[in-house]
Short mmCIF file of C-alpha atoms and ligand atoms in Angstrom, two decimals:
data_model
loop_
_atom_site.label_atom_id
_atom_site.label_comp_id
_atom_site.label_asym_id
_atom_site.label_seq_id
_atom_site.Cartn_x
_atom_site.Cartn_y
_atom_site.Cartn_z
CA UNK M 1 5.74 -19.45 17.17
CA UNK M 2 6.86 -16.15 18.66
CA UNK M 3 6.21 -15.50 22.32
CA UNK M 4 6.25 -11.70 21.94
CA UNK M 5 6.13 -9.32 18.96
CA UNK M 6 7.21 -5.67 18.98
CA UNK M 7 5.25 -3.46 16.61
CA UNK M 8 7.45 -0.76 15.09
CA UNK M 9 4.56 1.44 14.02
CA UNK M 10 1.60 3.49 15.25
CA UNK M 11 -2.06 4.18 14.48
CA UNK M 12 -4.50 1.79 12.90
CA UNK M 13 -1.88 -0.61 11.53
CA UNK M 14 -0.32 -1.08 14.97
CA UNK M 15 -3.82 -1.94 16.26
CA UNK M 16 -4.31 -4.35 13.34
CA UNK M 17 -1.13 -6.22 14.28
CA UNK M 18 -2.00 -6.29 18.01
CA UNK M 19 -5.36 -7.86 17.11
CA UNK M 20 -3.76 -10.61 15.03
CA UNK M 21 -1.18 -11.34 17.74
CA UNK M 22 -3.82 -11.52 20.45
CA UNK M 23 -5.83 -14.08 18.48
CA UNK M 24 -2.63 -16.08 18.04
CA UNK M 25 -1.74 -15.98 21.75
CA UNK M 26 1.31 -13.78 21.11
CA UNK M 27 2.18 -10.99 23.57
CA UNK M 28 2.64 -7.52 22.10
CA UNK M 29 4.90 -4.55 22.69
CA UNK M 30 3.87 -1.13 21.40
CA UNK M 31 6.45 1.58 20.83
CA UNK M 32 5.59 5.25 20.78
CA UNK M 33 6.99 8.75 20.54
CA UNK M 34 6.36 11.27 23.33
CA UNK M 35 3.59 12.72 21.11
CA UNK M 36 1.82 9.34 21.09
CA UNK M 37 1.78 8.57 24.83
CA UNK M 38 -2.06 8.61 24.75
CA UNK M 39 -2.43 6.79 21.46
CA UNK M 40 -4.80 3.82 21.29
CA UNK M 41 -2.15 1.38 20.01
CA UNK M 42 -0.20 1.99 23.22
CA UNK M 43 -3.23 1.20 25.39
CA UNK M 44 -4.11 -1.85 23.39
CA UNK M 45 -0.74 -3.62 23.51
CA UNK M 46 0.39 -5.67 26.52
CA UNK M 47 3.43 -3.44 27.10
CA UNK M 48 4.77 -0.20 25.71
CA UNK M 49 8.10 1.55 25.37
CA UNK M 50 8.69 5.23 24.66
CA UNK M 51 11.34 5.37 21.92
CA UNK M 52 11.89 9.09 21.44
CA UNK M 53 10.63 12.58 20.70
CA UNK M 54 7.80 13.37 18.21
CA UNK M 55 9.79 13.61 14.95
CA UNK M 56 9.62 10.22 13.23
CA UNK M 57 13.35 10.23 12.51
CA UNK M 58 13.99 10.28 16.28
CA UNK M 59 11.33 7.69 17.22
CA UNK M 60 9.57 5.40 14.70
CA UNK M 61 12.65 5.51 12.44
CA UNK M 62 15.15 5.26 15.31
CA UNK M 63 16.72 1.83 14.76
CA UNK M 64 18.90 1.67 17.90
CA UNK M 65 15.89 2.66 20.06
CA UNK M 66 13.76 -0.07 18.45
CA UNK M 67 16.41 -2.74 18.96
CA UNK M 68 16.87 -1.63 22.58
CA UNK M 69 13.08 -1.78 23.11
CA UNK M 70 13.13 -5.38 21.84
CA UNK M 71 16.00 -6.29 24.13
CA UNK M 72 14.50 -4.85 27.30
CA UNK M 73 11.09 -6.46 26.65
CA UNK M 74 12.50 -9.77 25.30
CA UNK M 75 10.46 -9.53 22.11
CA UNK M 76 11.47 -12.20 19.57
CA UNK M 77 10.13 -10.50 16.45
CA UNK M 78 9.42 -7.07 14.98
CA UNK M 79 6.41 -6.28 12.82
CA UNK M 80 7.16 -3.10 10.83
CA UNK M 81 3.61 -2.35 9.58
CA UNK M 82 3.66 -0.12 6.50
CA UNK M 83 5.63 3.08 5.88
CA UNK M 84 8.41 3.94 8.38
CA UNK M 85 11.03 1.09 8.31
CA UNK M 86 8.84 -1.50 6.59
CA UNK M 87 10.84 -1.49 3.33
CA UNK M 88 14.23 -0.61 4.74
CA UNK M 89 16.62 -3.46 3.86
CA UNK M 90 19.27 -2.21 6.30
CA UNK M 91 16.72 -2.34 9.15
CA UNK M 92 15.75 -5.92 8.24
CA UNK M 93 19.45 -6.84 8.29
CA UNK M 94 20.11 -5.19 11.66
CA UNK M 95 17.04 -6.81 13.23
CA UNK M 96 18.15 -10.23 11.96
CA UNK M 97 21.72 -9.67 13.17
CA UNK M 98 20.31 -9.17 16.70
CA UNK M 99 18.59 -12.56 16.58
CA UNK M 100 15.21 -10.92 16.26
CA UNK M 101 12.88 -12.05 13.45
CA UNK M 102 11.92 -9.36 10.97
CA UNK M 103 8.30 -10.08 10.01
CA UNK M 104 8.74 -9.57 6.31
CA UNK M 105 10.84 -10.81 3.41
CA UNK M 106 14.65 -11.06 3.40
CA UNK M 107 16.77 -7.90 3.29
CA UNK M 108 17.94 -9.07 -0.15
CA UNK M 109 14.40 -9.18 -1.58
CA UNK M 110 13.57 -5.80 -0.02
CA UNK M 111 16.73 -4.34 -1.59
CA UNK M 112 15.98 -5.74 -5.06
CA UNK M 113 12.45 -4.35 -5.09
CA UNK M 114 13.57 -0.99 -3.67
CA UNK M 115 15.71 -0.45 -6.75
CA UNK M 116 13.14 0.02 -9.51
CA UNK M 117 15.59 -0.93 -12.29
CA UNK M 118 16.60 -4.12 -10.48
CA UNK M 119 12.95 -4.87 -9.62
CA UNK M 120 11.91 -4.61 -13.26
CA UNK M 121 14.85 -6.72 -14.45
CA UNK M 122 13.92 -9.38 -11.86
CA UNK M 123 10.20 -9.30 -12.71
CA UNK M 124 10.96 -9.72 -16.43
CA UNK M 125 13.37 -12.60 -15.75
CA UNK M 126 10.64 -14.30 -13.68
CA UNK M 127 8.11 -14.12 -16.53
CA UNK M 128 6.06 -11.14 -15.33
CA UNK M 129 5.00 -8.81 -18.19
CA UNK M 130 6.74 -5.41 -17.91
CA UNK M 131 6.29 -2.02 -19.60
CA UNK M 132 8.36 -1.86 -22.83
CA UNK M 133 11.39 0.34 -22.19
CA UNK M 134 15.14 0.59 -21.63
CA UNK M 135 16.90 -2.51 -20.36
CA UNK M 136 18.14 -0.88 -17.19
CA UNK M 137 19.68 2.52 -16.59
CA UNK M 138 19.76 5.09 -19.39
CA UNK M 139 22.96 7.05 -20.14
CA UNK M 140 22.68 10.46 -21.77
CA UNK M 141 24.67 9.22 -24.80
CA UNK M 142 22.17 6.42 -25.56
CA UNK M 143 18.95 8.23 -24.59
CA UNK M 144 17.86 9.38 -28.06
CA UNK M 145 18.28 5.98 -29.68
CA UNK M 146 16.57 4.17 -26.78
CA UNK M 147 13.59 6.57 -26.91
CA UNK M 148 13.35 6.20 -30.70
CA UNK M 149 13.25 2.44 -30.22
CA UNK M 150 10.48 2.66 -27.59
CA UNK M 151 8.49 5.30 -29.50
CA UNK M 152 7.15 8.57 -28.05
CA UNK M 153 5.69 9.46 -25.65
CA UNK M 154 8.22 8.01 -23.21
CA UNK M 155 8.38 8.32 -19.42
CA UNK M 156 11.63 8.88 -17.55
CA UNK M 157 11.66 7.37 -14.05
CA UNK M 158 14.17 7.43 -11.17
CA UNK M 159 15.64 4.04 -10.20
CA UNK M 160 15.47 5.02 -6.51
CA UNK M 161 12.07 6.68 -6.93
CA UNK M 162 8.78 4.91 -6.80
CA UNK M 163 5.54 6.43 -5.68
CA UNK M 164 5.68 8.65 -8.76
CA UNK M 165 8.34 11.06 -7.59
CA UNK M 166 10.69 12.46 -10.24
CA UNK M 167 8.88 11.15 -13.34
CA UNK M 168 8.97 13.07 -16.65
CA UNK M 169 6.77 12.50 -19.67
CA UNK M 170 8.54 13.30 -22.96
CA UNK M 171 6.35 13.71 -26.04
CA UNK M 172 9.00 14.32 -28.71
CA UNK M 173 12.74 13.99 -29.21
CA UNK M 174 13.40 17.75 -29.06
CA UNK M 175 12.64 17.67 -25.32
CA UNK M 176 14.33 14.42 -24.43
CA UNK M 177 17.79 15.54 -23.30
CA UNK M 178 16.58 18.54 -21.31
CA UNK M 179 13.96 16.39 -19.52
CA UNK M 180 16.51 13.64 -18.95
CA UNK M 181 18.87 16.06 -17.23
CA UNK M 182 16.03 17.56 -15.22
CA UNK M 183 14.99 14.06 -14.10
CA UNK M 184 18.58 13.16 -13.18
CA UNK M 185 19.07 16.34 -11.16
CA UNK M 186 15.79 15.86 -9.31
CA UNK M 187 16.59 12.21 -8.63
CA UNK M 188 20.06 13.14 -7.35
CA UNK M 189 18.73 15.68 -4.87
CA UNK M 190 15.70 13.63 -3.78
CA UNK M 191 17.31 10.17 -3.49
CA UNK M 192 21.08 10.76 -3.74
CA UNK M 193 21.08 8.62 -6.89
CA UNK M 194 20.73 10.03 -10.40
CA UNK M 195 20.09 6.67 -12.09
CA UNK M 196 17.06 6.89 -14.39
CA UNK M 197 15.36 4.50 -16.80
CA UNK M 198 12.84 4.91 -19.58
CA UNK M 199 9.48 3.35 -20.43
CA UNK M 200 6.75 3.66 -22.99
CA UNK M 201 4.27 6.15 -21.48
CA UNK M 202 0.84 4.56 -20.99
CA UNK M 203 -1.71 7.36 -21.25
CA UNK M 204 -4.87 6.02 -19.55
CA UNK M 205 -4.12 2.86 -17.55
CA UNK M 206 -5.71 1.51 -14.40
CA UNK M 207 -3.55 0.69 -11.36
CA UNK M 208 -4.18 -2.94 -10.48
CA UNK M 209 -2.10 -4.76 -7.86
CA UNK M 210 -1.89 -8.48 -7.11
CA UNK M 211 -1.58 -9.73 -3.50
CA UNK M 212 0.74 -12.66 -2.89
CA UNK M 213 1.49 -14.77 0.16
CA UNK M 214 4.50 -17.13 0.39
CA UNK M 215 6.12 -19.37 3.00
CA UNK M 216 9.68 -20.72 3.43
CA UNK M 217 8.67 -24.15 2.12
CA UNK M 218 8.15 -23.24 -1.53
CA UNK M 219 4.44 -22.46 -1.25
CA UNK M 220 3.25 -19.30 -2.97
CA UNK M 221 -0.29 -18.25 -3.69
CA UNK M 222 -2.14 -15.19 -4.95
CA UNK M 223 -5.19 -13.55 -3.42
CA UNK M 224 -6.40 -11.76 -6.50
CA UNK M 225 -6.16 -8.07 -7.21
CA UNK M 226 -7.11 -4.67 -5.88
CA UNK M 227 -7.97 -1.76 -8.13
CA UNK M 228 -6.24 1.33 -6.73
CA UNK M 229 -6.67 3.66 -9.68
CA UNK M 230 -8.39 6.36 -7.63
CA UNK M 231 -5.44 8.38 -6.40
CA UNK M 232 -4.54 12.00 -5.76
CA UNK M 233 -0.86 12.97 -6.02
CA UNK M 234 0.11 9.30 -5.72
CA UNK M 235 -1.94 8.87 -2.54
CA UNK M 236 -4.65 6.25 -2.82
CA UNK M 237 -8.11 7.47 -1.88
CA UNK M 238 -10.44 4.50 -2.57
CA UNK M 239 -9.48 0.88 -3.27
CA UNK M 240 -11.63 -2.05 -4.31
CA UNK M 241 -11.48 -5.79 -4.79
CA UNK M 242 -12.19 -7.23 -7.23
CA UNK M 243 -11.29 -4.78 -10.01
CA UNK M 244 -14.34 -3.75 -12.07
CA UNK M 245 -12.09 -4.22 -15.13
CA UNK M 246 -11.24 -7.92 -14.72
CA UNK M 247 -13.09 -11.19 -15.09
CA UNK M 248 -12.30 -14.44 -13.28
CA UNK M 249 -10.09 -15.77 -16.09
CA UNK M 250 -7.97 -12.63 -16.22
CA UNK M 251 -7.65 -12.68 -12.41
CA UNK M 252 -6.55 -16.26 -12.37
CA UNK M 253 -4.13 -15.75 -15.28
CA UNK M 254 -2.25 -12.76 -13.84
CA UNK M 255 -2.46 -14.21 -10.31
CA UNK M 256 -0.87 -17.47 -11.44
CA UNK M 257 1.92 -15.64 -13.27
CA UNK M 258 2.70 -13.62 -10.13
CA UNK M 259 2.49 -16.56 -7.70
CA UNK M 260 4.75 -18.70 -9.94
CA UNK M 261 7.24 -15.83 -10.17
CA UNK M 262 7.34 -15.36 -6.38
CA UNK M 263 7.83 -19.11 -5.86
CA UNK M 264 10.80 -19.03 -8.26
CA UNK M 265 12.23 -15.98 -6.47
CA UNK M 266 11.96 -17.72 -3.08
CA UNK M 267 10.02 -14.78 -1.74
CA UNK M 268 8.66 -15.12 1.82
CA UNK M 269 5.80 -13.20 3.39
CA UNK M 270 3.11 -10.94 1.99
CA UNK M 271 3.83 -8.88 -1.09
CA UNK M 272 2.07 -6.79 -3.68
CA UNK M 273 2.98 -6.72 -7.34
CA UNK M 274 1.77 -3.50 -8.97
CA UNK M 275 0.68 -3.28 -12.58
CA UNK M 276 -0.62 -0.73 -14.99
CA UNK M 277 -3.50 -2.25 -16.95
CA UNK M 278 -4.44 -0.85 -20.35
CA UNK M 279 -6.24 -2.36 -23.36
CA UNK M 280 -6.47 -5.76 -21.71
CA UNK M 281 -2.71 -6.01 -20.97
CA UNK M 282 -0.81 -5.98 -17.67
CA UNK M 283 2.48 -4.13 -17.30
CA UNK M 284 4.56 -4.56 -14.12
CA UNK M 285 5.69 -1.29 -12.53
CA UNK M 286 6.83 -2.02 -8.96
CA UNK M 287 6.62 -4.51 -6.11
CA UNK M 288 5.86 -3.63 -2.47
CA UNK M 289 7.47 -5.96 0.04
CA UNK M 290 5.21 -5.02 2.95
CA UNK M 291 1.64 -5.32 4.19
CA UNK M 292 -0.38 -2.56 2.52
CA UNK M 293 -2.91 -0.07 3.83
CA UNK M 294 -5.61 -1.54 1.57
CA UNK M 295 -5.08 -5.20 2.56
CA UNK M 296 -8.55 -5.43 4.23
CA UNK M 297 -10.45 -5.45 0.92
CA UNK M 298 -8.57 -8.61 -0.03
CA UNK M 299 -9.22 -10.09 3.41
CA UNK M 300 -12.91 -9.37 3.06
CA UNK M 301 -13.46 -11.08 -0.28
CA UNK M 302 -11.15 -14.06 0.38
CA UNK M 303 -11.75 -14.61 4.11
CA UNK M 304 -7.96 -14.82 4.66
CA UNK M 305 -6.37 -13.00 7.62
CA UNK M 306 -3.25 -11.65 5.92
CA UNK M 307 -1.53 -10.58 9.14
CA UNK M 308 -2.10 -14.00 10.73
CA UNK M 309 -0.56 -15.69 7.68
CA UNK M 310 2.27 -13.14 7.57
CA UNK M 311 3.23 -13.83 11.19
CA UNK M 312 2.97 -17.61 10.67
CA UNK M 313 5.25 -17.68 7.65
CA UNK M 314 7.78 -15.36 9.34
CA UNK M 315 8.07 -17.89 12.17
CA UNK M 316 8.79 -20.65 9.65
CA UNK M 317 5.38 -22.28 9.60
CA UNK M 318 3.66 -23.38 6.43
CA UNK M 319 0.82 -21.42 4.90
CA UNK M 320 -2.49 -22.57 6.34
CA UNK M 321 -3.99 -22.56 2.81
CA UNK M 322 -3.38 -23.67 -0.76
CA UNK M 323 -4.46 -21.87 -3.94
CA UNK M 324 -7.64 -23.87 -4.41
CA UNK M 325 -8.83 -22.76 -0.94
CA UNK M 326 -8.84 -19.17 -2.17
CA UNK M 327 -12.18 -18.06 -3.57
CA UNK M 328 -13.29 -14.58 -4.43
CA UNK M 329 -16.68 -13.84 -2.98
CA UNK M 330 -18.55 -10.59 -3.47
CA UNK M 331 -17.07 -7.13 -3.49
CA UNK M 332 -15.25 -4.87 -1.01
CA UNK M 333 -14.41 -1.16 -1.10
CA UNK M 334 -12.12 0.75 1.26
CA UNK M 335 -12.25 4.50 1.82
CA UNK M 336 -9.29 6.19 3.44
CA UNK M 337 -10.48 8.68 6.04
CA UNK M 338 -7.85 11.38 6.40
CA UNK M 339 -7.70 14.27 8.85
CA UNK M 340 -7.59 16.73 5.95
CA UNK M 341 -9.67 19.50 4.49
CA UNK M 342 -11.85 17.70 1.91
CA UNK M 343 -11.42 20.57 -0.57
CA UNK M 344 -7.73 21.44 -0.27
CA UNK M 345 -6.34 18.25 1.33
CA UNK M 346 -4.34 20.31 3.82
CA UNK M 347 -3.81 18.37 7.07
CA UNK M 348 -6.29 19.10 9.88
CA UNK M 349 -4.78 17.86 13.14
CA UNK M 350 -6.64 18.63 16.38
CA UNK M 351 -8.91 17.10 18.98
CA UNK M 352 -11.78 14.81 18.03
CA UNK M 353 -14.84 16.03 19.96
CA UNK M 354 -17.28 13.31 18.95
CA UNK M 355 -16.65 10.02 17.18
CA UNK M 356 -19.20 7.58 15.87
CA UNK M 357 -17.85 4.94 13.49
CA UNK M 358 -20.23 3.29 11.05
CA UNK M 359 -21.32 -0.24 11.87
CA UNK M 360 -23.84 -2.85 10.88
CA UNK M 361 -23.84 -5.61 8.30
CA UNK M 362 -20.83 -5.72 6.00
CA UNK M 363 -18.95 -2.85 7.67
CA UNK M 364 -15.40 -2.92 9.07
CA UNK M 365 -13.63 0.12 10.50
CA UNK M 366 -9.88 -0.01 11.15
CA UNK M 367 -8.97 3.07 13.13
CA UNK M 368 -7.01 4.12 16.18
CA UNK M 369 -8.90 7.26 17.12
CA UNK M 370 -11.51 7.91 19.83
CA UNK M 371 -13.55 10.85 21.15
CA UNK M 372 -11.20 13.15 23.05
CA UNK M 373 -8.13 11.98 21.12
CA UNK M 374 -5.83 14.69 19.75
CA UNK M 375 -4.37 13.92 16.34
CA UNK M 376 -0.73 14.99 16.50
CA UNK M 377 0.61 17.03 13.57
CA UNK M 378 3.79 14.98 13.10
CA UNK M 379 2.63 11.94 11.16
CA UNK M 380 0.50 11.12 8.13
CA UNK M 381 -3.13 12.09 8.18
CA UNK M 382 -4.79 8.65 7.84
CA UNK M 383 -7.14 8.32 10.82
CA UNK M 384 -9.16 5.36 9.73
CA UNK M 385 -10.31 3.05 6.99
CA UNK M 386 -13.91 2.21 6.22
CA UNK M 387 -14.17 -1.16 4.53
CA UNK M 388 -17.57 -2.25 3.22
CA UNK M 389 -18.63 -5.57 1.74
CA UNK M 390 -21.51 -6.51 -0.52
CA UNK M 391 -22.41 -9.68 -2.42
CA UNK M 392 -22.27 -7.57 -5.56
CA UNK M 393 -20.53 -4.28 -6.34
CA UNK M 394 -23.95 -2.60 -6.41
CA UNK M 395 -24.82 -3.88 -2.95
CA UNK M 396 -21.39 -2.81 -1.70
CA UNK M 397 -21.86 0.75 -3.00
CA UNK M 398 -25.37 0.98 -1.58
CA UNK M 399 -24.11 -0.10 1.83
CA UNK M 400 -21.13 2.23 1.51
CA UNK M 401 -23.41 5.25 1.01
CA UNK M 402 -25.30 4.26 4.15
CA UNK M 403 -22.08 3.75 6.13
CA UNK M 404 -20.55 7.09 5.06
CA UNK M 405 -23.75 8.90 6.08
CA UNK M 406 -23.59 7.22 9.49
CA UNK M 407 -19.90 7.99 10.15
CA UNK M 408 -19.32 11.04 12.37
CA UNK M 409 -15.96 12.60 13.20
CA UNK M 410 -16.40 16.04 14.82
CA UNK M 411 -13.78 18.60 15.84
CA UNK M 412 -11.47 18.16 12.86
CA UNK M 413 -11.90 18.19 9.10
CA UNK M 414 -11.92 14.83 7.33
CA UNK M 415 -12.23 13.50 3.79
CA UNK M 416 -15.68 12.00 4.56
CA UNK M 417 -17.62 14.81 2.77
CA UNK M 418 -15.57 14.14 -0.37
CA UNK M 419 -16.64 10.50 -0.27
CA UNK M 420 -20.29 11.45 0.10
CA UNK M 421 -20.08 13.03 -3.35
CA UNK M 422 -17.60 10.61 -4.91
CA UNK M 423 -19.61 7.43 -4.33
CA UNK M 424 -22.62 8.89 -6.15
CA UNK M 425 -20.68 9.72 -9.33
CA UNK M 426 -21.94 7.80 -12.39
CA UNK M 427 -18.38 6.84 -13.46
CA UNK M 428 -17.67 5.39 -10.01
CA UNK M 429 -20.97 3.50 -10.00
CA UNK M 430 -20.07 2.11 -13.42
CA UNK M 431 -16.48 1.26 -12.43
CA UNK M 432 -15.44 3.47 -15.31
CA UNK M 433 -12.24 5.20 -14.19
CA UNK M 434 -8.47 5.23 -14.75
CA UNK M 435 -5.48 6.64 -12.82
CA UNK M 436 -6.28 10.20 -13.99
CA UNK M 437 -10.03 10.15 -13.23
CA UNK M 438 -9.89 11.46 -9.63
CA UNK M 439 -7.58 14.40 -10.28
CA UNK M 440 -9.73 15.45 -13.25
CA UNK M 441 -12.83 15.17 -11.06
CA UNK M 442 -11.26 17.21 -8.25
CA UNK M 443 -10.20 19.86 -10.77
CA UNK M 444 -13.81 20.39 -11.91
CA UNK M 445 -16.35 22.67 -10.20
CA UNK M 446 -19.09 20.97 -8.19
C1 MV4 H 1 3.70 4.97 -15.36
C2 MV4 H 1 2.61 5.69 -15.90
C3 MV4 H 1 2.44 5.65 -17.27
N1 MV4 H 1 3.29 4.93 -18.04
N2 MV4 H 1 4.51 4.25 -16.17
C4 MV4 H 1 3.21 6.57 -10.89
C5 MV4 H 1 3.68 5.98 -9.62
C6 MV4 H 1 4.61 4.90 -9.97
N3 MV4 H 1 4.41 3.81 -9.07
C7 MV4 H 1 4.31 4.55 -11.37
N4 MV4 H 1 3.48 5.60 -11.88
C8 MV4 H 1 3.14 5.65 -13.19
N5 MV4 H 1 3.93 4.94 -14.04
C9 MV4 H 1 4.30 4.25 -17.48
N6 MV4 H 1 5.13 3.58 -18.26
C10 MV4 H 1 1.77 6.40 -15.04
C11 MV4 H 1 2.03 6.40 -13.67
C12 MV4 H 1 1.11 7.14 -12.84
C13 MV4 H 1 0.27 6.49 -11.91
C14 MV4 H 1 0.35 5.12 -11.67
C15 MV4 H 1 -0.45 4.50 -10.75
C16 MV4 H 1 -1.39 5.25 -10.05
C17 MV4 H 1 -1.50 6.60 -10.25
C18 MV4 H 1 -0.67 7.24 -11.18
C19 MV4 H 1 -0.80 8.61 -11.39
C20 MV4 H 1 0.02 9.23 -12.29
C21 MV4 H 1 0.96 8.50 -13.02
#
């Protein structure tokens, strides 16, 4: 096992990793920009290193500074958290080349899943159901015949995209070539790669993702799904496990398909396979090769510490569990608390004057803020996650309403007032929502 882990991240996820390391008897090194000298993750770790000025490209994305920080502190492994360098194959390669363990999958697996065309080809080859569409990249000369074969409406996606950037819905053939060229131009300027592919457009799906966990010894298991359909501009707002749309048989069926596929691929670490789910069918869209923001809902209903397992498997140890150990108990919901105006979603950095996190039975708060802390304007606006458990979804929602009422963050604007309304909505109480529900709701007058 590692003696010391460097955490190449900030905020609540850096705290999450420090906590797992401390329970495992592993020493921790925090890194920080000059803007984060007073951040909680820095105080919580055993040691800290300043790696650069506020802009992420000069600090949290500064690979030479991170490697140097490892060398001066003698850290044997790097945990990348989420965002920043967590899905950067080149970073994983450089870390490995310096005899430091990258806590994550191989650079090769990160690279495959980062290319959405390659990811889909791989998923299909491994027996995962995919959205009907082009087999790979679409050339202008073949576009009309491919779209006719798929049937309209079709969706044009960028191979280097993901996260919804650069997608175009095309409803009839008269618009296809103009939209294709628009998509290619946008992809070229956003990602430096104009490769696009085409899929059948699914009009009202849910976003359901399956959590997997794999070691280097051929063991792969699934931890069920999370329903992340409630999003605004491709940012998740509320996530829950289990999905209100699935029963135990469906969970076990898709989970087994995904775990078998990951075993065949030789994948190592934690991973999330994302699906669109419509009319009882799953359609693969992407795979994330990192720990995700919403991992705590899975931890809560399975009792598995995903970061503990992730660190174990990265060090070469076997998983501490097998599939039959994994049971799904009760229901968990996570709310993302952002330092944003709850009406306009514009960032609201500033100093927190008073902070009282919710507590009590069934409540977990993952956050890195405290009273007196100034949220810097340079990074994303997630300041905490409220994760609530109940034996049933009804009990979970009831407790969630109590916990949101109890939560106080003064001095800045947060998304808490939005949640106060959202978790009383009949459609949310009924679990009756798809990927478009939240934006429609936010577009209505209240
Ligand atoms: C789709 C789709 C409909 N049909 N693919 C958006 C982000 C990217 N990961 C995939 N996305 C979508 N792919 C087909 N064939 C609709 C979306 C989509 C979406 C997906 C998940 C969560 C929220 C979304 C919001 C708008 C569109």
